[in-house]
XYZ file of C-alpha atoms in Angstrom:
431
model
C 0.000 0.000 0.000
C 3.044 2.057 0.618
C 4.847 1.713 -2.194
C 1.702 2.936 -4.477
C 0.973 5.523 -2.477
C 4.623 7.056 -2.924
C 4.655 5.947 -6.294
C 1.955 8.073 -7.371
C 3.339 11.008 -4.546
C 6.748 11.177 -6.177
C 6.751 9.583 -9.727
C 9.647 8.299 -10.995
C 11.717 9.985 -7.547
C 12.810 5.975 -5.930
C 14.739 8.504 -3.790
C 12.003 10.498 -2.443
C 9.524 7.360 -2.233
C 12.254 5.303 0.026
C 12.859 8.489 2.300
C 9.259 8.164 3.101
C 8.786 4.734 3.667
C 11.425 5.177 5.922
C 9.299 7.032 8.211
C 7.745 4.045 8.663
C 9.996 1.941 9.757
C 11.763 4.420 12.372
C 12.492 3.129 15.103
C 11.802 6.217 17.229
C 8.474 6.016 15.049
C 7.790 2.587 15.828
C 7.957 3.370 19.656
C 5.626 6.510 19.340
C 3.103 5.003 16.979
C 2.207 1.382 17.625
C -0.784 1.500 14.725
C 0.625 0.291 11.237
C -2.235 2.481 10.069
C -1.224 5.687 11.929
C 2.433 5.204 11.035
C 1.450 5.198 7.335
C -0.490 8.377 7.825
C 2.334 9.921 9.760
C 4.597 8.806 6.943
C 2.039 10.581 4.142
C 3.032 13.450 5.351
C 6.510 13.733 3.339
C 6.474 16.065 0.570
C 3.175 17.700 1.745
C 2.812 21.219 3.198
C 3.235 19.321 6.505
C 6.216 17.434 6.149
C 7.888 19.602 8.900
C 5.048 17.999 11.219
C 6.936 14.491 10.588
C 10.452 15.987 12.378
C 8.270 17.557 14.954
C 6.222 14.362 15.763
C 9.576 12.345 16.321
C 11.986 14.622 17.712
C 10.531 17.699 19.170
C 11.218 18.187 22.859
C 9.802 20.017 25.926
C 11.685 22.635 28.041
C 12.468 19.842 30.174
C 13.972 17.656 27.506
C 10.851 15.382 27.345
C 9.454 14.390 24.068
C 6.276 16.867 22.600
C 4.763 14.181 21.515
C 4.625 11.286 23.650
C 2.402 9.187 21.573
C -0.039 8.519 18.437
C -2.631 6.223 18.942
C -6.648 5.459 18.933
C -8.406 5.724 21.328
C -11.698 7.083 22.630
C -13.074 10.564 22.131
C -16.364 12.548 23.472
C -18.577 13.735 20.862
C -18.012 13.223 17.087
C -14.207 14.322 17.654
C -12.227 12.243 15.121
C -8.801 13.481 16.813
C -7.616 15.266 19.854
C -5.048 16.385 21.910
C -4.690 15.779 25.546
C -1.858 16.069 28.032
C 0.656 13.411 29.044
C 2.745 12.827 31.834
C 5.054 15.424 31.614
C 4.892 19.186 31.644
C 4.316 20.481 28.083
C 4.497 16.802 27.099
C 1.237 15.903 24.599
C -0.083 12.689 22.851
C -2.777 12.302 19.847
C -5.462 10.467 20.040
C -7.343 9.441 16.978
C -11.145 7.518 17.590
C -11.035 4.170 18.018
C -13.841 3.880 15.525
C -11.647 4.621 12.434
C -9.147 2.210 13.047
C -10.679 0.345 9.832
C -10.423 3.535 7.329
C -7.361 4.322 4.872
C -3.961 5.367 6.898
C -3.886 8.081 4.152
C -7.099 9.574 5.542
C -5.036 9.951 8.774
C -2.528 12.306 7.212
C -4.588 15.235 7.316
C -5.348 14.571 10.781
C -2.348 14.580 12.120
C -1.174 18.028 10.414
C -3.987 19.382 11.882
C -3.112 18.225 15.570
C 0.442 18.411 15.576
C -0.138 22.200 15.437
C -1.968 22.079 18.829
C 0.950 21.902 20.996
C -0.548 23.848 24.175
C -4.204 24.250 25.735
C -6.580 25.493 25.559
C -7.191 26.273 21.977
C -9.991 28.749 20.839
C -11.807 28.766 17.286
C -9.487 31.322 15.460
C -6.609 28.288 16.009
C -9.155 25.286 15.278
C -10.876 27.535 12.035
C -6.540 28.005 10.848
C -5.803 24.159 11.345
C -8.900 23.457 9.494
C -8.103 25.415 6.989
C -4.814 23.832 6.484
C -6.086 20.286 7.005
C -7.838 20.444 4.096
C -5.535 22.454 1.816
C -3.382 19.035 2.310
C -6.611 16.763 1.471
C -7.224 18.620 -1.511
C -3.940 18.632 -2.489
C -3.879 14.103 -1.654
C -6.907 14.205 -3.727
C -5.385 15.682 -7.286
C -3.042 11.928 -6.768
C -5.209 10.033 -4.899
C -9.006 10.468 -5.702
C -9.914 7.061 -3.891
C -9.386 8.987 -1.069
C -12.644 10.987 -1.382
C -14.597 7.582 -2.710
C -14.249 4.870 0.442
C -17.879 5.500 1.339
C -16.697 5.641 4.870
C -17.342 7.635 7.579
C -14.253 10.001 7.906
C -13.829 10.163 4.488
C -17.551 11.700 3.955
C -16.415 13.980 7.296
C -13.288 15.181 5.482
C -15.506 15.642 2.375
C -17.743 17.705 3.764
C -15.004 19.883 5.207
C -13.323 19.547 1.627
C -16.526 20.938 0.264
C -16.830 23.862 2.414
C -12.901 24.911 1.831
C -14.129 24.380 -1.469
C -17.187 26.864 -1.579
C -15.994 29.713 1.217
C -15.724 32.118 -1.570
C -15.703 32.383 -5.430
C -13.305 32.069 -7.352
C -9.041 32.085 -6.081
C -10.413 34.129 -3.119
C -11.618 31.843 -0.271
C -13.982 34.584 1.568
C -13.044 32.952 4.923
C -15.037 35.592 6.610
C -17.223 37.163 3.576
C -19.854 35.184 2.801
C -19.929 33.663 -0.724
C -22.717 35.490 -2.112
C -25.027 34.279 0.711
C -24.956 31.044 -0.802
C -24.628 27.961 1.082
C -21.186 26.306 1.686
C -22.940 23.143 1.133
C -25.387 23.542 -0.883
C -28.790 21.447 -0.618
C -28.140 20.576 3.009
C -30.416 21.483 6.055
C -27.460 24.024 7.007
C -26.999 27.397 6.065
C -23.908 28.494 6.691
C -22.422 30.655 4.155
C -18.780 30.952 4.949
C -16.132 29.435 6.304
C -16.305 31.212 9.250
C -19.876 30.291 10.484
C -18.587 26.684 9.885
C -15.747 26.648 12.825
C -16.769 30.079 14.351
C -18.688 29.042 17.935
C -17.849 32.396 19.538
C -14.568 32.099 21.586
C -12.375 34.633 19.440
C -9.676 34.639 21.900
C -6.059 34.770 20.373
C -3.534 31.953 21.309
C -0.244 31.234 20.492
C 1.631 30.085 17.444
C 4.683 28.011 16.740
C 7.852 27.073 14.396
C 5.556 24.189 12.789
C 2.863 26.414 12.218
C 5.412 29.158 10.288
C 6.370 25.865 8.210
C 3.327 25.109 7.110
C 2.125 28.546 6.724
C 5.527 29.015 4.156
C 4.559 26.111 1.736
C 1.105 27.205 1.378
C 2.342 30.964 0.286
C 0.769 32.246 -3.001
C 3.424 34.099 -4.950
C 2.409 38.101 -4.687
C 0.228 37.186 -1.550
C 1.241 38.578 1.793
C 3.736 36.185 4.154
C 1.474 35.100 6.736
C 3.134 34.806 10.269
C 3.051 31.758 12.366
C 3.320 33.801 15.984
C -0.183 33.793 16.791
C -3.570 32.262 15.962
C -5.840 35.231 15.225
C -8.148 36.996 13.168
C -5.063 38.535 11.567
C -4.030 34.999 10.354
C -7.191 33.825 8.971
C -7.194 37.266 7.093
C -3.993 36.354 5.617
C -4.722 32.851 4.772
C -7.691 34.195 2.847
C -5.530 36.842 1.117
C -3.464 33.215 -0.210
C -6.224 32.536 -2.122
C -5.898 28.597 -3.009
C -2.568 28.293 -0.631
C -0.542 27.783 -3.515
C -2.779 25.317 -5.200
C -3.345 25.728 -9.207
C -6.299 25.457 -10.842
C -5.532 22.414 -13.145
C -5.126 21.175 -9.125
C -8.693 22.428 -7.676
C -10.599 20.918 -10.658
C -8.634 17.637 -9.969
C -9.946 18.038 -6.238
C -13.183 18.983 -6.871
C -14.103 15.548 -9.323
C -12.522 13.662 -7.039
C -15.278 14.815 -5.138
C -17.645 14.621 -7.846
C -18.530 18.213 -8.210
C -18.900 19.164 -11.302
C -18.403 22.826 -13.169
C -18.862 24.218 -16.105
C -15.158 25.076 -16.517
C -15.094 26.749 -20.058
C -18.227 29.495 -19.340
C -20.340 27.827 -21.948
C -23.409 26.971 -20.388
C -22.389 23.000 -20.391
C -21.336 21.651 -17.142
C -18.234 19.450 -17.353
C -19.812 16.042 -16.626
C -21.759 16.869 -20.258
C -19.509 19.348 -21.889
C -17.237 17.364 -24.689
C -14.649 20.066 -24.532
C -14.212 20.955 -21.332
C -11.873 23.595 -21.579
C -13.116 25.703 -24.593
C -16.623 26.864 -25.456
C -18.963 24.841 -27.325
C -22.119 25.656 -26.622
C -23.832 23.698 -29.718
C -21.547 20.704 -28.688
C -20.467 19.745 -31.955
C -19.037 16.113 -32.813
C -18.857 15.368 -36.276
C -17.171 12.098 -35.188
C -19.276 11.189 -32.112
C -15.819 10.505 -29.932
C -15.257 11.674 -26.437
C -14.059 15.394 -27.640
C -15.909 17.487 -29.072
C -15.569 19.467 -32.864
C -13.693 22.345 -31.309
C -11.277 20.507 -28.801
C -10.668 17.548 -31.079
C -7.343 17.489 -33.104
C -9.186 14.825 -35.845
C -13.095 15.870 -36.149
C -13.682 13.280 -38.527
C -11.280 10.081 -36.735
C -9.717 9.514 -40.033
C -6.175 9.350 -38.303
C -5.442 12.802 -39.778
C -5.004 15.755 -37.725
C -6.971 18.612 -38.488
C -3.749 20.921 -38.846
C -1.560 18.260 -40.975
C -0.248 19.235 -44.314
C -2.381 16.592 -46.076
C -5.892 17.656 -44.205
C -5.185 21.227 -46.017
C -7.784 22.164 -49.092
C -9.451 19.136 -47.629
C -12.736 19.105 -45.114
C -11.980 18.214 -41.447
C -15.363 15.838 -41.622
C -14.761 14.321 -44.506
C -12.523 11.119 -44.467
C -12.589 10.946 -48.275
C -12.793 14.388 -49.532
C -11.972 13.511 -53.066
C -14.643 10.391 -53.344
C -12.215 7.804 -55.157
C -12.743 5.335 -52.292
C -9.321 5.431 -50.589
C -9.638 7.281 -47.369
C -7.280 10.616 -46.622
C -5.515 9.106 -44.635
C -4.430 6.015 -47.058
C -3.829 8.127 -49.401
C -1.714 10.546 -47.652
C 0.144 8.175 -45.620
C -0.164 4.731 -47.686
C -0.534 5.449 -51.734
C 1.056 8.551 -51.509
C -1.503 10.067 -53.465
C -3.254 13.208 -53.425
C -6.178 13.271 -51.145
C -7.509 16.423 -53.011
C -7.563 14.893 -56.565
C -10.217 12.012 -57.677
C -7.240 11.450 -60.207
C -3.976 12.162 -59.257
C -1.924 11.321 -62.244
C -4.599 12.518 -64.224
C -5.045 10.055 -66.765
C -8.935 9.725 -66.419
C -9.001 6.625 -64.167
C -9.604 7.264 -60.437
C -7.101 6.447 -57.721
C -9.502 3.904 -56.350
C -10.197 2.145 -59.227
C -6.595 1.825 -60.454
C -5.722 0.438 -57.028
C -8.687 -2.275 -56.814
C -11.776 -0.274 -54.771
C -14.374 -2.188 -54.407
C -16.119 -0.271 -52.283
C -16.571 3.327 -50.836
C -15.522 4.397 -47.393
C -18.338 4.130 -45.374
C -19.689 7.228 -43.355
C -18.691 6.788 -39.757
C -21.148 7.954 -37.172
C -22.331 11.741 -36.471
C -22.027 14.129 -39.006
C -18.353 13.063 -40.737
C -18.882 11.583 -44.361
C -17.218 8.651 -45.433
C -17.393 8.324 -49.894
C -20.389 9.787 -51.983
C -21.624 6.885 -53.413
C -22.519 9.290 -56.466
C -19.157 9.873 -57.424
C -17.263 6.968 -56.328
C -15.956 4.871 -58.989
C -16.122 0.771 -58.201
C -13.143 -1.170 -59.579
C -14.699 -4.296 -61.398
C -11.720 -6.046 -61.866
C -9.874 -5.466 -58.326
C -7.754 -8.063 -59.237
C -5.376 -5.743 -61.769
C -4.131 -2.724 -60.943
C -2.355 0.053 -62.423
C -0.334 3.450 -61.117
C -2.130 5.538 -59.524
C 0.500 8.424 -59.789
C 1.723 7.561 -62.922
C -0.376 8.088 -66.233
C 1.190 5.328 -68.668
C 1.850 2.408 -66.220
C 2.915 -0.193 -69.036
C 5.528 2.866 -70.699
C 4.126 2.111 -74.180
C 2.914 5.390 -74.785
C -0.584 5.296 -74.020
C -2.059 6.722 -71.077
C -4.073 4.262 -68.541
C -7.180 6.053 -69.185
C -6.521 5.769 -72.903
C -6.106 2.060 -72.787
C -9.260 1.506 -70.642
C -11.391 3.195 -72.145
C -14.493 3.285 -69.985
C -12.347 3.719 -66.751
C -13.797 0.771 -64.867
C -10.228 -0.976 -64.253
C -11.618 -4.145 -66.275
C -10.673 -4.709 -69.603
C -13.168 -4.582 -71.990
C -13.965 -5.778 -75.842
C -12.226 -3.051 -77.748
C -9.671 -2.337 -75.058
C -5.965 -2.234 -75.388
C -4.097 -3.271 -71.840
C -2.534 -0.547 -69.584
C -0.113 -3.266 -67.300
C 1.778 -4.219 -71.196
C 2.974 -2.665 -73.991
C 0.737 -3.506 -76.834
């Protein structure tokens, strides 16, 4: 499970995947977090705005020289708390505890978690801290979900949880601004539901607005989640002042090739391109297309598709010019453009390219049009098109006397049917 998780993390890095599977199997790790499935989680957090948080967990120590962290574990929590923080034996000295009832759900799922309590390091807290580390939290879940959409699909219970809070990251605001504390057009964060809340900050806002302190780990995280031009948020306190600036980051450094990855692994859906289609029926997602034009029925539509008819032609190559880009035969000789542009090596423009009267098709043995493909594309017009009646002999199709005697092809068969008939010299010998 490991090993495609950091596969699909780091592709193609074998250095960066082994440096976090070693997390893993540390032995300092080992001692702190007994739970396989926490220890993965832990481990998830390499390469992710929270990858200071792994240091932290293992080697962080109190004024007194104790560990921070004592422990990781499950265990049981009041309430619908998923996670918490509670003291430990020494002064300063905390441990994590994560509810026994998800001991069953993906360790990945527990990444998130974990960056969000391993930025709790004293107590109380108040909701300006817990509305920051949510924020956070799920900047990192969106950010798993662009590699790993599973995550958002287990049907479980923490992973609809983390969903929901996914969703409401998602919705706090329009556009690159989040709207933290202005409300997103009085719309509903989630929309549909029974609640109303219409910003992130009715969401974690319950009322205690006291300020409380910050830390190094916080400044860590709060430095890979910078948008370029954005102001530097500082890690020294959790206040309004922070949630301001985390609003003024916009998507936390997240692009938005990455949000629309997010957001259908969450099965939202958009219209993307402005064009009145939502993506989920839009076949070009990323330009307009209103009338939703496929001349070839595939999966893109007219004006994203590099080949609107599928004739194995792009639209811009050399050989498609003069010709139409739904139209696999635009000369009607029975050889498709793209045989004759990449196979014969004749001229997809000309019904006869040597011009000796005889078709291409019928001097190469056609028997029988190309046949109109679905949609709108056209295949042969059966008006035009020529049949070969004796497929059997052949003659040059870019070359007007095949046999050299003299005598053009079209001269020697007469009637241009490829067959020879009573009164006919032959075009394949000199006669």
């Amino acid at each position: 499970m490991l090993d495609a998780y950091f596969a699909a993390e780091f592709p193609g890095d074998t250095a960066r995947q082994t440096a976090a599977k070693a997390v893993f199997d540390d032995a300092t790790a080992r001692s702190k977090v007994a739970s396989p499935s926490l220890r993965a989680g832990l481990a998830a957090l390499s390469g992710t705005l929270a990858d200071s948080g792994i240091a932290y967990a293992l080697n962080a120590t109190t004024p007194g020289g104790q560990p921070k962290v004592a422990s990781i574990a499950f265990g049981p929590l009041p309430g619908r708390l998923y996670a918490q923080v509670q003291p430990a034996t020494a002064a300063d000295q905390v441990k994590i505890v994560v509810r026994d009832e998800y001991k069953a759900e993906s360790p990945f799922l527990f990444t998130e978690i974990l960056a969000h309590e391993l930025l709790h390091q004293d107590t109380p807290d108040a909701d300006y801290e817990e509305a920051a580390n949510y924020a956070l939290e799920q900047r990192l879940y969106l950010g798993q979900l662009v590699r790993h959409p599973g995550l958002a699909r287990t049907g479980t219970e923490l992973s609809r949880r983390l969903n929901t809070n996914a969703l409401t990251r998602l919705n706090s605001g329009s556009g690159a601004t989040l709207g933290l504390y202005v409300t997103n057009g009085d719309k509903q964060v989630l929309p549909g539901s029974a609640w109303a809340a219409s910003s992130w900050w009715e969401v974690f806002g319950g009322g205690n607005t006291a300020a409380t302190p910050g830390n190094d780990l916080l400044a860590s995280y709060l430095a890979n989640t910078h948008t370029a031009g954005a102001p530097t948020c500082s890690g020294a306190q959790f206040n309004k002042a922070l949630l301001d600036c985390i609003d003024q980051n916009g998507n936390d450094g997240l692009t938005s090739a990455e949000l629309l990855a997010a957001a259908r692994a969450l099965k939202l859906d958009f219209d993307t391109d402005g064009d009145g289609r939502l993506d989920s029926k839009d076949n070009c997602v990323f330009v307009l297309n209103a009338g939703q034009q496929n001349a070839d029925r595939d999966a893109a539509g007219d004006a994203c598709d590099a080949d609107d008819d599928n004739d194995g032609l792009p639209d811009t190559a050399p050989s498609e010019a003069g010709t139409a880009r739904i139209d696999r035969d635009f000369d009607d000789d029975g050889l498709s453009d793209y045989r004759e542009a990449k196979l014969t090596k004749t001229n997809p423009r000309r019904f006869d390219s040597d011009g000796d009267g005889i078709s291409d098709g019928v001097e190469l043995g056609v028997t029988k049009p190309v046949a109109d493909p679905p949609g709108t594309a056209l295949g042969t017009k059966p008006a035009t098109f020529r049949k070969d009646l004796d497929p059997k002999t052949r003659t040059k199709p870019n070359k007007k006397d095949t046999d050299g005697d003299g005598r053009s092809d079209g001269a020697e068969d007469k009637n241009h049917n490829g067959r020879r008939d009573g009164g006919e010299t032959n075009p394949l010998k000199r006669d």
